[in-house]
Amino acid sequence: MSHSVTVSGQDGAFPGAPDRSVLESALRANRWLPHACSQGTCGTCKIRVLCGEVDHGRPDETILSEAERASGLTLACQATPRTDLTVAPLNDVPPDGPRHPLRDHAGTVLELADIARCTRRLVVELDEPMEFSAGQYAELIVPGSVVARQYSMANPPSESRRLEFHIKRVDGGLATEGWIFGSLRPGDRIGLRGPLGQFALVRPQEEPAILVGGGTGLAPLKSIVRHALSNDLVPSIDLYHGGRGQADLYDVDFFRALEAADPRFRYHPVLSEEQWDGATGVVTDAVLDDFASCKGRSAYLCGPPAMVTAAVKVLKRRRMAPRLIFKEEFTVGSAPPVMSPV
């Protein structure tokens, strides 16, 4: 039995299934709530329950405390409705953010290749197209479990049936070591759902863009680069990609060729633990060295939380307006117990 969910300030209600999170039900109804990680680690989707009752799930106490739950707060990505609900987001939904309904998809693995140290490229041909915005991500479903892991699309939205993912191996990871770096093979069928996330380049902008990625944080930035240049959405793009050594860099030839072919694009690989003929040091310091001022520019940042935090500080130091800084932090998800195949 579905419950009715109303978002304060928005017209109409949508059905909230008792076995789905409030966030998932909203996105499936093409009704947007603020969200980022969708796995309870960032707190972006925090909402206040104005009327009704929810099952909070098992939120991390550091993200949603017992006192917050008692005051009526919950995480939309974790909470499921027990009754009809009226809720109010604590964070604003960007008016020009991506707007694509969440859908279930299935497809076939076309490519599975090692492209860098502990990093694989996974290409999936979907049975049906998945509309998304450059920068968004999908959840891949690990077979035989209830586990879903989030990976950003690296291809542009124009390629809505052939999705490209860049995946870093996690020691002991159920999705990576146990599946993508283990049993998965080309030709296998795969289930996923998407799109998700509010990190995206959607509309034309006047500001030149600085993109900073750490590791596989390059994936959504590659999508943004290809989409922006193909559709003339930005005046210019400087892409910074950080790794410990040359073994961590990938798609170098692709970006070098793009740089040679398009004067609007500049590529800056940076190594933090290896000397070479390119830039060395922390990737955010390379941005600091290259720009005396970032006023009038925008930024798209993706990678580990420490890198994203450092990049925000650097850009603000160089006078970039905070409203023009867009970020996506990669976090390692927790794994629920393995369940029987469905």
Coordinates of C-alpha atoms in Angstrom, one line a residue:
M1 CA 0.0 0.0 0.0
S2 CA 1.5 3.4 -1.0
H3 CA 1.3 6.5 1.1
S4 CA 0.8 10.0 -0.1
V5 CA 3.9 12.3 0.2
T6 CA 3.6 16.0 -0.1
V7 CA 6.6 18.4 -0.2
S8 CA 5.9 21.7 1.4
G9 CA 5.8 24.5 -1.2
Q10 CA 5.4 22.1 -4.1
D11 CA 2.1 21.4 -5.9
G12 CA 0.5 18.0 -5.6
A13 CA 1.5 14.8 -3.9
F14 CA 3.3 11.7 -5.1
P15 CA 3.0 8.0 -4.0
G16 CA 5.5 6.9 -1.4
A17 CA 6.0 3.1 -1.4
P18 CA 6.7 1.7 2.1
D19 CA 9.6 -0.3 0.8
R20 CA 11.3 2.7 -1.0
S21 CA 13.0 5.7 0.5
V22 CA 11.2 9.0 0.3
L23 CA 13.9 10.3 -2.0
E24 CA 13.6 7.3 -4.4
S25 CA 9.8 7.7 -4.6
A26 CA 10.2 11.4 -5.2
L27 CA 12.7 10.9 -8.0
R28 CA 10.7 8.2 -9.7
A29 CA 7.8 10.6 -9.7
N30 CA 10.1 13.2 -11.3
R31 CA 9.7 15.3 -8.1
W32 CA 13.1 16.7 -6.9
L33 CA 14.5 16.7 -3.4
P34 CA 18.0 17.9 -2.6
H35 CA 20.4 14.9 -2.6
A36 CA 24.0 14.0 -3.4
C37 CA 25.4 10.6 -2.2
S38 CA 22.0 8.9 -1.9
Q39 CA 23.6 6.5 0.7
G40 CA 23.3 8.4 3.9
T41 CA 26.8 9.7 4.2
C42 CA 26.5 13.4 3.3
G43 CA 23.3 14.8 4.8
T44 CA 22.3 16.8 1.8
C45 CA 18.9 15.1 1.6
K46 CA 17.9 16.0 5.2
I47 CA 14.2 16.8 5.5
R48 CA 11.8 17.8 8.2
V49 CA 8.7 15.7 8.7
L50 CA 5.9 18.2 9.2
C51 CA 3.1 15.6 9.3
G52 CA 3.1 11.8 9.4
E53 CA 5.6 9.1 10.5
V54 CA 8.6 7.5 8.9
D55 CA 10.9 4.6 9.5
H56 CA 14.4 6.3 9.7
G57 CA 16.3 3.2 8.7
R58 CA 19.8 3.0 10.2
P59 CA 21.3 6.4 9.7
D60 CA 24.8 7.2 10.9
E61 CA 24.6 9.1 14.2
T62 CA 27.2 11.6 12.9
I63 CA 24.9 12.4 9.9
L64 CA 21.5 12.3 11.7
S65 CA 21.6 12.3 15.5
E66 CA 19.0 10.9 17.8
A67 CA 18.2 14.4 18.9
E68 CA 17.6 15.4 15.3
R69 CA 15.3 12.4 14.7
A70 CA 13.3 13.4 17.9
S71 CA 12.9 16.9 16.5
G72 CA 11.4 15.6 13.3
L73 CA 14.4 15.5 11.0
T74 CA 15.2 12.5 8.8
L75 CA 17.3 11.6 5.7
A76 CA 15.2 11.3 2.6
C77 CA 17.5 8.7 1.1
Q78 CA 17.1 6.4 4.2
A79 CA 13.6 7.1 5.5
T80 CA 10.6 5.1 4.3
P81 CA 7.0 6.3 4.9
R82 CA 4.8 4.6 7.5
T83 CA 1.9 6.9 6.9
D84 CA 0.9 9.8 4.6
L85 CA 3.6 12.5 4.9
T86 CA 4.2 16.2 4.5
V87 CA 7.9 17.0 4.4
A88 CA 10.1 20.1 4.0
P89 CA 13.7 20.0 2.6
L90 CA 16.3 21.7 4.7
N91 CA 18.4 22.5 1.6
D92 CA 17.3 24.3 -1.5
V93 CA 16.7 22.4 -4.8
P94 CA 18.7 24.3 -7.5
P95 CA 16.2 25.8 -9.9
D96 CA 18.3 25.0 -12.8
G97 CA 19.4 21.6 -11.7
P98 CA 19.0 18.3 -13.7
R99 CA 15.4 17.1 -14.1
H100 CA 15.2 13.4 -15.2
P101 CA 13.0 10.8 -13.6
L102 CA 14.7 7.9 -11.8
R103 CA 14.2 4.6 -13.7
D104 CA 15.3 1.0 -13.5
H105 CA 17.5 -0.2 -16.4
A106 CA 19.1 -3.3 -17.7
G107 CA 22.0 -3.7 -20.1
T108 CA 24.9 -5.8 -21.4
V109 CA 28.6 -5.3 -20.5
L110 CA 30.4 -4.3 -23.7
E111 CA 33.8 -3.4 -22.3
L112 CA 35.7 -4.1 -19.1
A113 CA 39.3 -2.9 -19.3
D114 CA 42.1 -1.9 -16.9
I115 CA 42.9 1.7 -17.7
A116 CA 45.0 2.8 -14.6
R117 CA 46.3 1.5 -11.3
C118 CA 43.4 -0.4 -9.7
T119 CA 41.0 1.3 -12.1
R120 CA 38.7 -0.2 -14.7
R121 CA 36.6 1.2 -17.5
L122 CA 33.1 -0.4 -17.6
V123 CA 30.9 0.2 -20.7
V124 CA 27.3 -0.9 -20.6
E125 CA 24.9 -1.0 -23.5
L126 CA 21.4 -0.4 -22.1
D127 CA 18.2 -2.0 -23.4
E128 CA 16.5 1.4 -23.3
P129 CA 18.1 4.9 -23.3
M130 CA 18.6 6.7 -19.9
E131 CA 18.2 10.4 -20.1
F132 CA 20.7 12.2 -17.8
S133 CA 22.7 15.4 -17.4
A134 CA 26.4 15.6 -17.7
G135 CA 27.9 15.0 -14.2
Q136 CA 25.1 12.7 -12.9
Y137 CA 25.6 9.2 -11.7
A138 CA 23.8 5.8 -11.6
E139 CA 23.5 3.0 -9.1
L140 CA 24.9 -0.4 -10.2
I141 CA 23.1 -3.3 -8.6
V142 CA 25.5 -6.1 -7.4
P143 CA 24.0 -9.5 -8.5
G144 CA 22.6 -11.6 -5.7
S145 CA 22.4 -8.8 -3.2
V146 CA 20.5 -5.7 -2.2
V147 CA 23.8 -3.7 -2.6
A148 CA 23.9 -0.7 -5.0
R149 CA 27.0 1.3 -5.7
Q150 CA 27.1 4.8 -7.2
Y151 CA 29.3 5.5 -10.2
S152 CA 29.3 8.6 -12.4
M153 CA 28.7 8.4 -16.2
A154 CA 31.8 9.5 -18.1
N155 CA 30.1 9.7 -21.4
P156 CA 28.0 12.7 -22.6
P157 CA 24.2 12.7 -22.4
S158 CA 24.0 12.3 -26.2
E159 CA 25.2 8.7 -25.7
S160 CA 22.1 7.8 -23.6
R161 CA 22.3 4.0 -24.3
R162 CA 26.0 3.3 -24.0
L163 CA 27.2 4.3 -20.6
E164 CA 30.8 4.5 -19.5
F165 CA 32.0 4.2 -15.9
H166 CA 35.4 4.6 -14.3
I167 CA 35.7 2.3 -11.3
K168 CA 38.4 2.2 -8.6
R169 CA 39.0 -1.1 -6.8
V170 CA 38.3 -1.1 -3.1
D171 CA 40.0 -3.7 -1.0
G172 CA 37.3 -6.1 0.2
G173 CA 34.6 -4.2 -1.6
L174 CA 31.6 -6.3 -2.5
A175 CA 30.9 -4.4 -5.7
T176 CA 34.5 -3.9 -6.9
E177 CA 36.8 -6.7 -5.6
G178 CA 33.9 -9.2 -5.4
W179 CA 32.3 -8.4 -8.7
I180 CA 33.6 -5.7 -11.1
F181 CA 37.3 -6.8 -10.6
G182 CA 36.2 -10.4 -10.0
S183 CA 33.5 -12.3 -11.7
L184 CA 32.1 -9.7 -14.1
R185 CA 32.8 -10.4 -17.8
P186 CA 31.9 -8.8 -21.2
G187 CA 28.5 -10.1 -22.3
D188 CA 27.1 -10.3 -18.7
R189 CA 23.8 -8.7 -18.0
I190 CA 23.7 -5.9 -15.5
G191 CA 21.0 -4.0 -13.6
L192 CA 21.2 -0.3 -12.6
R193 CA 19.0 2.7 -11.8
G194 CA 19.4 6.3 -12.5
P195 CA 20.1 9.1 -13.1
L196 CA 20.9 10.5 -9.6
G197 CA 22.6 13.6 -8.3
Q198 CA 22.5 17.3 -8.7
F199 CA 26.2 17.7 -9.7
A200 CA 25.7 18.6 -13.4
L201 CA 26.3 21.1 -16.1
V202 CA 22.8 21.8 -17.6
R203 CA 22.7 25.2 -19.2
P204 CA 25.1 27.6 -21.1
Q205 CA 27.2 29.8 -18.9
E206 CA 29.3 32.9 -19.4
E207 CA 32.0 32.0 -17.0
P208 CA 35.1 30.0 -18.1
A209 CA 35.2 26.7 -16.1
I210 CA 37.9 25.1 -14.0
L211 CA 37.4 21.4 -13.5
V212 CA 39.4 19.5 -10.8
G213 CA 39.2 15.8 -10.4
G214 CA 41.1 13.3 -8.1
G215 CA 41.3 9.7 -9.3
T216 CA 38.1 8.4 -10.8
G217 CA 36.6 11.8 -10.0
L218 CA 37.6 12.4 -13.6
A219 CA 34.5 10.4 -14.8
P220 CA 31.8 13.1 -14.4
L221 CA 34.2 15.8 -15.5
K222 CA 34.9 13.9 -18.8
S223 CA 31.2 13.9 -19.4
I224 CA 31.0 17.6 -18.6
V225 CA 33.9 18.4 -20.9
R226 CA 32.5 16.5 -23.9
H227 CA 29.0 17.8 -23.4
A228 CA 30.1 21.4 -22.9
L229 CA 32.4 21.6 -25.8
S230 CA 30.0 19.8 -28.2
N231 CA 27.2 22.2 -27.3
D232 CA 29.2 25.4 -26.8
L233 CA 28.1 25.8 -23.2
V234 CA 31.2 27.4 -21.8
P235 CA 33.8 29.9 -23.2
S236 CA 36.7 27.7 -22.1
I237 CA 37.6 24.7 -19.8
D238 CA 40.8 24.0 -17.8
L239 CA 40.7 20.4 -16.6
Y240 CA 43.0 19.3 -13.7
H241 CA 43.4 15.6 -13.0
G242 CA 45.4 14.5 -9.9
G243 CA 47.1 11.2 -9.3
R244 CA 50.0 9.9 -7.1
G245 CA 52.0 8.7 -10.2
Q246 CA 51.7 8.2 -13.9
A247 CA 50.1 4.8 -13.3
D248 CA 47.1 6.6 -11.9
L249 CA 46.5 8.8 -14.9
Y250 CA 44.2 7.6 -17.7
D251 CA 42.6 8.8 -20.9
V252 CA 45.7 11.0 -21.3
D253 CA 45.9 10.5 -25.1
F254 CA 42.2 11.4 -25.4
F255 CA 42.5 14.7 -23.5
R256 CA 45.8 15.6 -25.3
A257 CA 44.1 15.1 -28.7
L258 CA 41.1 17.1 -27.5
E259 CA 43.4 19.9 -26.4
A260 CA 45.2 19.9 -29.8
A261 CA 41.9 20.0 -31.6
D262 CA 39.9 22.6 -29.6
P263 CA 41.5 25.8 -28.4
R264 CA 38.8 26.2 -25.7
F265 CA 40.2 23.2 -23.8
R266 CA 43.3 22.8 -21.7
Y267 CA 44.4 19.6 -19.9
H268 CA 46.6 19.7 -16.7
P269 CA 47.6 16.3 -15.3
V270 CA 49.3 16.6 -11.9
L271 CA 51.3 14.0 -9.9
S272 CA 51.7 14.2 -6.2
E273 CA 54.3 11.5 -5.5
E274 CA 56.3 11.2 -8.7
Q275 CA 58.7 13.4 -10.6
W276 CA 58.1 13.7 -14.3
D277 CA 58.1 16.4 -17.1
G278 CA 54.6 17.6 -16.1
A279 CA 53.2 19.4 -13.0
T280 CA 53.9 17.9 -9.6
G281 CA 52.5 18.4 -6.1
V282 CA 48.9 18.5 -4.9
V283 CA 46.5 19.1 -7.7
T284 CA 44.8 22.1 -5.9
D285 CA 48.2 23.8 -5.6
A286 CA 48.6 23.5 -9.4
V287 CA 45.4 25.5 -9.7
L288 CA 46.7 28.1 -7.2
D289 CA 49.9 28.4 -9.2
D290 CA 48.2 28.8 -12.6
F291 CA 45.6 31.5 -11.6
A292 CA 46.3 34.8 -10.0
S293 CA 42.6 35.3 -9.8
C294 CA 39.6 33.1 -10.3
K295 CA 37.1 35.9 -10.2
G296 CA 34.5 35.5 -13.0
R297 CA 35.1 31.8 -13.3
S298 CA 33.2 28.7 -12.3
A299 CA 34.4 25.4 -10.9
Y300 CA 33.3 21.8 -11.0
L301 CA 35.1 19.6 -8.4
C302 CA 34.9 15.8 -8.0
G303 CA 37.0 13.4 -5.9
P304 CA 37.8 12.5 -2.3
P305 CA 36.4 14.8 0.3
A306 CA 39.8 16.1 1.4
M307 CA 40.6 17.1 -2.2
V308 CA 37.2 18.8 -2.7
T309 CA 37.6 20.7 0.5
A310 CA 41.1 21.9 -0.4
A311 CA 39.9 22.9 -3.9
V312 CA 37.1 25.0 -2.5
K313 CA 39.5 26.8 -0.2
V314 CA 41.9 27.5 -3.1
L315 CA 39.2 28.8 -5.3
K316 CA 37.8 31.1 -2.7
R317 CA 41.3 32.3 -2.0
R318 CA 41.5 33.2 -5.6
R319 CA 38.2 35.2 -5.3
M320 CA 35.9 32.7 -7.0
A321 CA 32.2 33.3 -6.1
P322 CA 31.0 30.4 -3.8
R323 CA 27.8 30.2 -5.9
L324 CA 29.9 29.3 -8.9
I325 CA 31.6 26.3 -7.1
F326 CA 29.9 23.0 -7.8
K327 CA 31.2 19.8 -6.1
E328 CA 30.7 16.1 -5.8
E329 CA 32.5 14.1 -3.1
F330 CA 33.3 10.4 -3.6
T331 CA 32.7 8.3 -0.5
V332 CA 32.9 4.6 0.1
G333 CA 29.5 3.1 0.7
S334 CA 28.7 0.6 3.5
A335 CA 27.5 -2.8 2.5
P336 CA 24.2 -4.2 3.7
P337 CA 24.1 -8.0 4.3
V338 CA 24.0 -10.1 1.1
M339 CA 20.5 -11.3 0.4
S340 CA 19.1 -14.1 -1.8
P341 CA 18.8 -13.3 -5.6
V342 CA 15.5 -11.7 -6.6

